[in-house]
Tab-separated table of C-alpha atoms in Angstrom:
chain	number	residue	atom	x	y	z
A	26	UNK	CA	-0.431	17.141	-4.148
A	27	UNK	CA	2.357	19.141	-6.126
A	28	UNK	CA	4.659	18.341	-8.845
A	29	UNK	CA	8.469	18.193	-8.050
A	30	UNK	CA	11.759	18.693	-10.196
A	31	UNK	CA	13.530	15.752	-11.185
A	32	UNK	CA	15.380	13.375	-8.674
A	33	UNK	CA	13.696	14.648	-5.725
A	34	UNK	CA	11.458	11.549	-4.615
A	35	UNK	CA	8.048	11.473	-2.779
A	36	UNK	CA	8.137	14.027	0.113
A	37	UNK	CA	5.448	14.412	2.795
A	38	UNK	CA	5.169	17.804	4.137
A	39	UNK	CA	3.387	18.802	7.359
A	40	UNK	CA	1.667	22.340	6.945
A	41	UNK	CA	0.680	22.774	10.608
A	42	UNK	CA	3.983	22.320	12.089
A	43	UNK	CA	6.251	24.506	9.918
A	44	UNK	CA	7.937	23.009	6.943
A	45	UNK	CA	8.688	19.587	8.484
A	46	UNK	CA	9.075	17.158	5.727
A	47	UNK	CA	9.967	13.426	5.356
A	48	UNK	CA	10.755	11.232	2.297
A	49	UNK	CA	8.683	8.425	1.479
A	50	UNK	CA	11.618	5.778	1.943
A	51	UNK	CA	11.877	2.354	3.906
A	52	UNK	CA	14.338	3.822	6.115
A	53	UNK	CA	11.884	6.059	7.827
A	54	UNK	CA	9.222	3.410	8.369
A	55	UNK	CA	8.320	2.749	11.631
A	56	UNK	CA	6.415	0.097	13.666
A	57	UNK	CA	2.380	0.683	13.303
A	58	UNK	CA	-0.872	-1.186	13.747
A	59	UNK	CA	-3.017	-2.041	10.817
A	60	UNK	CA	-1.311	0.681	8.585
A	61	UNK	CA	1.989	2.043	6.969
A	62	UNK	CA	3.798	4.813	9.107
A	63	UNK	CA	6.512	6.784	8.265
A	64	UNK	CA	8.522	8.999	10.939
A	65	UNK	CA	11.457	11.439	11.101
A	66	UNK	CA	12.054	13.265	14.573
A	67	UNK	CA	8.732	14.706	15.672
A	68	UNK	CA	6.843	14.414	12.205
A	69	UNK	CA	5.251	11.045	11.333
A	70	UNK	CA	2.555	10.292	8.795
A	71	UNK	CA	0.192	7.305	8.917
A	72	UNK	CA	-2.041	5.274	6.212
A	73	UNK	CA	0.202	6.310	3.413
A	74	UNK	CA	-0.214	2.897	1.251
A	75	UNK	CA	-2.980	3.538	-0.860
A	76	UNK	CA	-1.690	6.957	-1.975
A	77	UNK	CA	1.674	5.053	-2.511
A	78	UNK	CA	-0.118	2.437	-4.501
A	79	UNK	CA	-1.614	5.372	-6.731
A	80	UNK	CA	1.742	6.995	-7.308
A	81	UNK	CA	3.555	3.610	-8.240
A	82	UNK	CA	0.496	2.526	-10.614
A	83	UNK	CA	1.039	5.968	-12.617
A	84	UNK	CA	4.503	6.108	-12.419
A	85	UNK	CA	4.755	9.013	-10.495
A	86	UNK	CA	8.454	9.689	-8.925
A	87	UNK	CA	8.580	13.141	-7.892
A	88	UNK	CA	5.879	15.003	-5.821
A	89	UNK	CA	5.215	16.626	-2.684
A	90	UNK	CA	2.249	15.634	-0.620
A	91	UNK	CA	1.158	18.439	1.855
A	92	UNK	CA	-1.072	17.558	4.769
A	93	UNK	CA	-2.589	19.070	7.979
A	94	UNK	CA	-2.675	15.942	9.916
A	95	UNK	CA	-0.536	12.823	10.594
A	96	UNK	CA	-2.925	10.543	8.638
A	97	UNK	CA	-3.621	10.602	4.917
A	98	UNK	CA	-7.411	10.391	4.327
A	99	UNK	CA	-8.917	7.042	3.960
A	100	UNK	CA	-11.345	8.003	1.005
A	101	UNK	CA	-13.452	5.165	0.087
A	102	UNK	CA	-11.016	2.640	1.824
A	103	UNK	CA	-9.151	1.986	-1.543
A	104	UNK	CA	-6.949	4.012	-4.317
A	105	UNK	CA	-9.372	4.838	-6.774
A	106	UNK	CA	-10.187	8.342	-5.784
A	107	UNK	CA	-6.625	9.283	-5.763
A	108	UNK	CA	-6.031	7.984	-9.076
A	109	UNK	CA	-9.102	9.539	-10.479
A	110	UNK	CA	-8.104	12.793	-9.071
A	111	UNK	CA	-4.469	12.550	-10.013
A	112	UNK	CA	-5.409	11.817	-13.931
A	113	UNK	CA	-7.972	14.592	-13.789
A	114	UNK	CA	-5.268	16.847	-13.076
A	115	UNK	CA	-2.796	15.483	-15.343
A	116	UNK	CA	0.799	14.196	-15.258
A	117	UNK	CA	4.155	15.825	-16.229
A	118	UNK	CA	6.569	13.700	-18.362
A	119	UNK	CA	10.338	14.465	-16.709
A	120	UNK	CA	13.396	14.333	-18.704
A	121	UNK	CA	15.369	12.191	-16.103
A	122	UNK	CA	15.038	8.344	-16.887
A	123	UNK	CA	13.375	6.233	-13.747
A	124	UNK	CA	15.643	3.895	-11.598
A	125	UNK	CA	14.630	0.228	-11.332
A	126	UNK	CA	15.710	-2.489	-8.613
A	127	UNK	CA	16.032	-5.748	-10.439
A	128	UNK	CA	16.091	-8.704	-7.890
A	129	UNK	CA	18.917	-11.123	-8.463
A	130	UNK	CA	18.485	-13.816	-5.874
A	131	UNK	CA	15.719	-15.013	-3.733
A	132	UNK	CA	15.237	-13.384	-0.394
A	133	UNK	CA	12.546	-14.955	1.999
A	134	UNK	CA	11.556	-14.058	5.613
A	135	UNK	CA	9.255	-15.741	8.204
A	136	UNK	CA	7.759	-14.638	11.274
A	137	UNK	CA	4.970	-16.312	13.396
A	138	UNK	CA	3.647	-18.587	10.764
A	139	UNK	CA	3.812	-15.822	8.114
A	140	UNK	CA	5.780	-15.802	5.175
A	141	UNK	CA	7.094	-13.556	2.460
A	142	UNK	CA	9.643	-14.067	-0.392
A	143	UNK	CA	11.059	-11.982	-3.348
A	144	UNK	CA	12.778	-13.845	-6.271
A	145	UNK	CA	14.010	-12.835	-9.746
A	146	UNK	CA	11.527	-12.328	-12.508
A	147	UNK	CA	12.308	-13.117	-16.142
A	148	UNK	CA	9.876	-10.232	-17.322
A	149	UNK	CA	10.472	-6.501	-16.496
A	150	UNK	CA	7.665	-6.859	-13.875
A	151	UNK	CA	6.921	-6.680	-10.309
A	152	UNK	CA	4.644	-9.860	-9.919
A	153	UNK	CA	2.843	-10.261	-6.476
A	154	UNK	CA	1.115	-13.745	-5.357
A	155	UNK	CA	-0.530	-13.520	-1.787
A	156	UNK	CA	-2.497	-15.973	-0.035
A	157	UNK	CA	-4.866	-15.317	2.964
A	158	UNK	CA	-6.116	-18.034	5.352
A	159	UNK	CA	-8.668	-16.482	8.005
A	160	UNK	CA	-10.808	-18.533	10.598
A	161	UNK	CA	-13.527	-15.967	9.403
A	162	UNK	CA	-15.684	-17.617	6.899
A	163	UNK	CA	-16.571	-14.539	4.917
A	164	UNK	CA	-12.632	-13.857	4.233
A	165	UNK	CA	-11.555	-17.769	4.534
A	166	UNK	CA	-8.717	-18.661	1.982
A	167	UNK	CA	-8.150	-16.435	-0.760
A	168	UNK	CA	-5.268	-16.189	-3.169
A	169	UNK	CA	-4.507	-13.634	-6.151
A	170	UNK	CA	-1.848	-13.240	-8.649
A	171	UNK	CA	-1.098	-9.652	-10.005
A	172	UNK	CA	1.366	-8.336	-12.264
A	173	UNK	CA	2.028	-4.452	-11.652
A	174	UNK	CA	1.739	-2.148	-14.412
A	175	UNK	CA	0.002	0.587	-15.988
A	176	UNK	CA	-2.940	-1.258	-17.520
A	177	UNK	CA	-3.323	-3.920	-14.774
A	178	UNK	CA	-3.742	-1.693	-11.716
A	179	UNK	CA	-7.222	-1.293	-12.665
A	180	UNK	CA	-7.960	-4.728	-11.497
A	181	UNK	CA	-7.161	-3.885	-7.835
A	182	UNK	CA	-7.357	-0.064	-7.609
A	183	UNK	CA	-10.693	0.165	-6.233
A	184	UNK	CA	-10.592	-2.843	-3.815
A	185	UNK	CA	-11.065	-1.535	-0.262
A	186	UNK	CA	-9.251	-2.040	3.165
A	187	UNK	CA	-11.097	-4.572	5.401
A	188	UNK	CA	-11.512	-4.537	8.974
A	189	UNK	CA	-12.899	-7.481	11.661
A	190	UNK	CA	-15.373	-5.336	14.003
A	191	UNK	CA	-13.034	-5.979	16.904
A	192	UNK	CA	-9.805	-4.410	14.928
A	193	UNK	CA	-11.819	-1.425	13.961
A	194	UNK	CA	-12.664	-0.728	17.966
A	195	UNK	CA	-8.804	-0.826	18.599
A	196	UNK	CA	-8.050	1.773	15.576
A	197	UNK	CA	-10.536	4.197	17.010
A	198	UNK	CA	-8.816	3.732	20.609
A	199	UNK	CA	-5.603	4.876	19.088
A	200	UNK	CA	-7.023	7.916	17.517
A	201	UNK	CA	-6.988	6.535	14.181
A	202	UNK	CA	-9.534	6.103	11.277
A	203	UNK	CA	-11.242	9.436	12.772
A	204	UNK	CA	-13.349	9.305	9.406
A	205	UNK	CA	-13.790	5.389	9.627
A	206	UNK	CA	-17.495	4.333	8.579
A	207	UNK	CA	-19.088	1.716	6.095
A	208	UNK	CA	-18.116	4.290	3.374
A	209	UNK	CA	-14.293	3.628	3.655
A	210	UNK	CA	-13.936	0.278	4.782
A	211	UNK	CA	-15.168	-3.444	4.630
A	212	UNK	CA	-16.459	-4.389	8.101
A	213	UNK	CA	-16.804	-7.915	8.788
A	214	UNK	CA	-18.953	-8.986	11.950
A	215	UNK	CA	-19.093	-12.783	12.761
A	216	UNK	CA	-19.981	-14.221	9.375
A	217	UNK	CA	-21.529	-11.409	7.355
A	218	UNK	CA	-20.570	-8.195	5.754
A	219	UNK	CA	-22.150	-4.790	7.419
A	220	UNK	CA	-21.925	-3.061	4.259
A	221	UNK	CA	-25.089	-2.460	2.578
A	222	UNK	CA	-23.687	-2.814	-1.200
A	223	UNK	CA	-21.520	-5.971	0.022
A	224	UNK	CA	-18.292	-6.783	-1.675
A	225	UNK	CA	-17.093	-5.192	-5.133
A	226	UNK	CA	-15.152	-8.510	-5.858
A	227	UNK	CA	-15.729	-11.871	-4.087
A	228	UNK	CA	-12.219	-12.009	-3.241
A	229	UNK	CA	-11.931	-8.075	-2.411
A	230	UNK	CA	-9.850	-8.987	0.775
A	231	UNK	CA	-7.061	-10.767	-0.870
A	232	UNK	CA	-7.065	-8.213	-3.941
A	233	UNK	CA	-6.721	-5.279	-1.387
A	234	UNK	CA	-3.910	-6.738	0.696
A	235	UNK	CA	-2.156	-6.969	-2.984
A	236	UNK	CA	-2.764	-3.199	-3.386
A	237	UNK	CA	-1.218	-2.647	0.043
A	238	UNK	CA	1.648	-4.370	-0.545
A	239	UNK	CA	2.473	-2.776	-4.000
A	240	UNK	CA	2.152	0.544	-2.014
A	241	UNK	CA	4.327	-0.502	0.608
A	242	UNK	CA	7.073	-1.706	-1.746
A	243	UNK	CA	7.052	1.947	-3.289
A	244	UNK	CA	8.970	2.792	-0.391
A	245	UNK	CA	12.060	1.189	-1.980
A	246	UNK	CA	12.535	4.309	-3.983
A	247	UNK	CA	12.294	2.308	-7.252
A	248	UNK	CA	9.982	0.172	-9.610
A	249	UNK	CA	10.891	-3.173	-8.494
A	250	UNK	CA	11.669	-6.032	-10.823
A	251	UNK	CA	10.870	-9.455	-9.192
A	252	UNK	CA	8.227	-11.887	-7.691
A	253	UNK	CA	6.805	-11.634	-4.648
A	254	UNK	CA	5.007	-14.480	-2.691
A	255	UNK	CA	3.233	-13.792	0.559
A	256	UNK	CA	1.304	-16.177	2.908
A	257	UNK	CA	-0.571	-14.231	5.665
A	258	UNK	CA	1.737	-11.256	4.977
A	259	UNK	CA	0.763	-7.475	5.875
A	260	UNK	CA	2.526	-4.315	6.425
A	261	UNK	CA	5.017	-5.560	8.929
A	262	UNK	CA	6.162	-8.464	7.100
A	263	UNK	CA	6.612	-6.053	3.585
A	264	UNK	CA	8.574	-3.490	5.904
A	265	UNK	CA	10.716	-6.692	7.055
A	266	UNK	CA	11.277	-7.754	3.562
A	267	UNK	CA	12.195	-4.363	2.264
A	268	UNK	CA	14.655	-4.052	5.149
A	269	UNK	CA	16.148	-7.379	3.995
A	270	UNK	CA	16.389	-6.500	0.684
A	271	UNK	CA	18.495	-3.298	1.162
């Protein structure tokens, strides 16, 4: 990760294939299973959502991310390591003012029993309320309300991605999740969590979904002022909502 000058945005660059670069922007979103992927010509980069949450949480607007592969490392399955390392390195305050995207009217999308909406917010914050409804008893029904700010991100930044065991097998089959193990994801098999240390929070599943959502929304290119509500929503629904907003 390297700093960029004002008004450059968030740029991913592939070291392996010359100077191929791509902007972290909703226009470059493409269909992906179980993660967020952006693509431009022959360069694509997957699993950017946890790093995008980290940049959003710390208010980072201009940065170059150099990578040797087509997937951002999963680390511990959360944003904690990214945020800790960035804070250790330190931040630069830039002269240009940040731009905001303020939602003026409600936008709602529905797809196969899933729902996601964004509405105006009286405060100058992004508020996210998500609900999960899984047949699996371990996950079950969970909901979480989160206000995205420099002080609140600690409530969700260490919440890990989760997988049903059958989904993990699909990820490996696609050639993704190469470092995937119990060290970097919560694996649910039947009615039990396979991770020896268990969950970090009883509702870690829905908290991580909020983390993903905030990371994906940062592909707008702005700090968003609005209220998000989602039922059974995920990366695909957030991508659809971003396109609808613009």
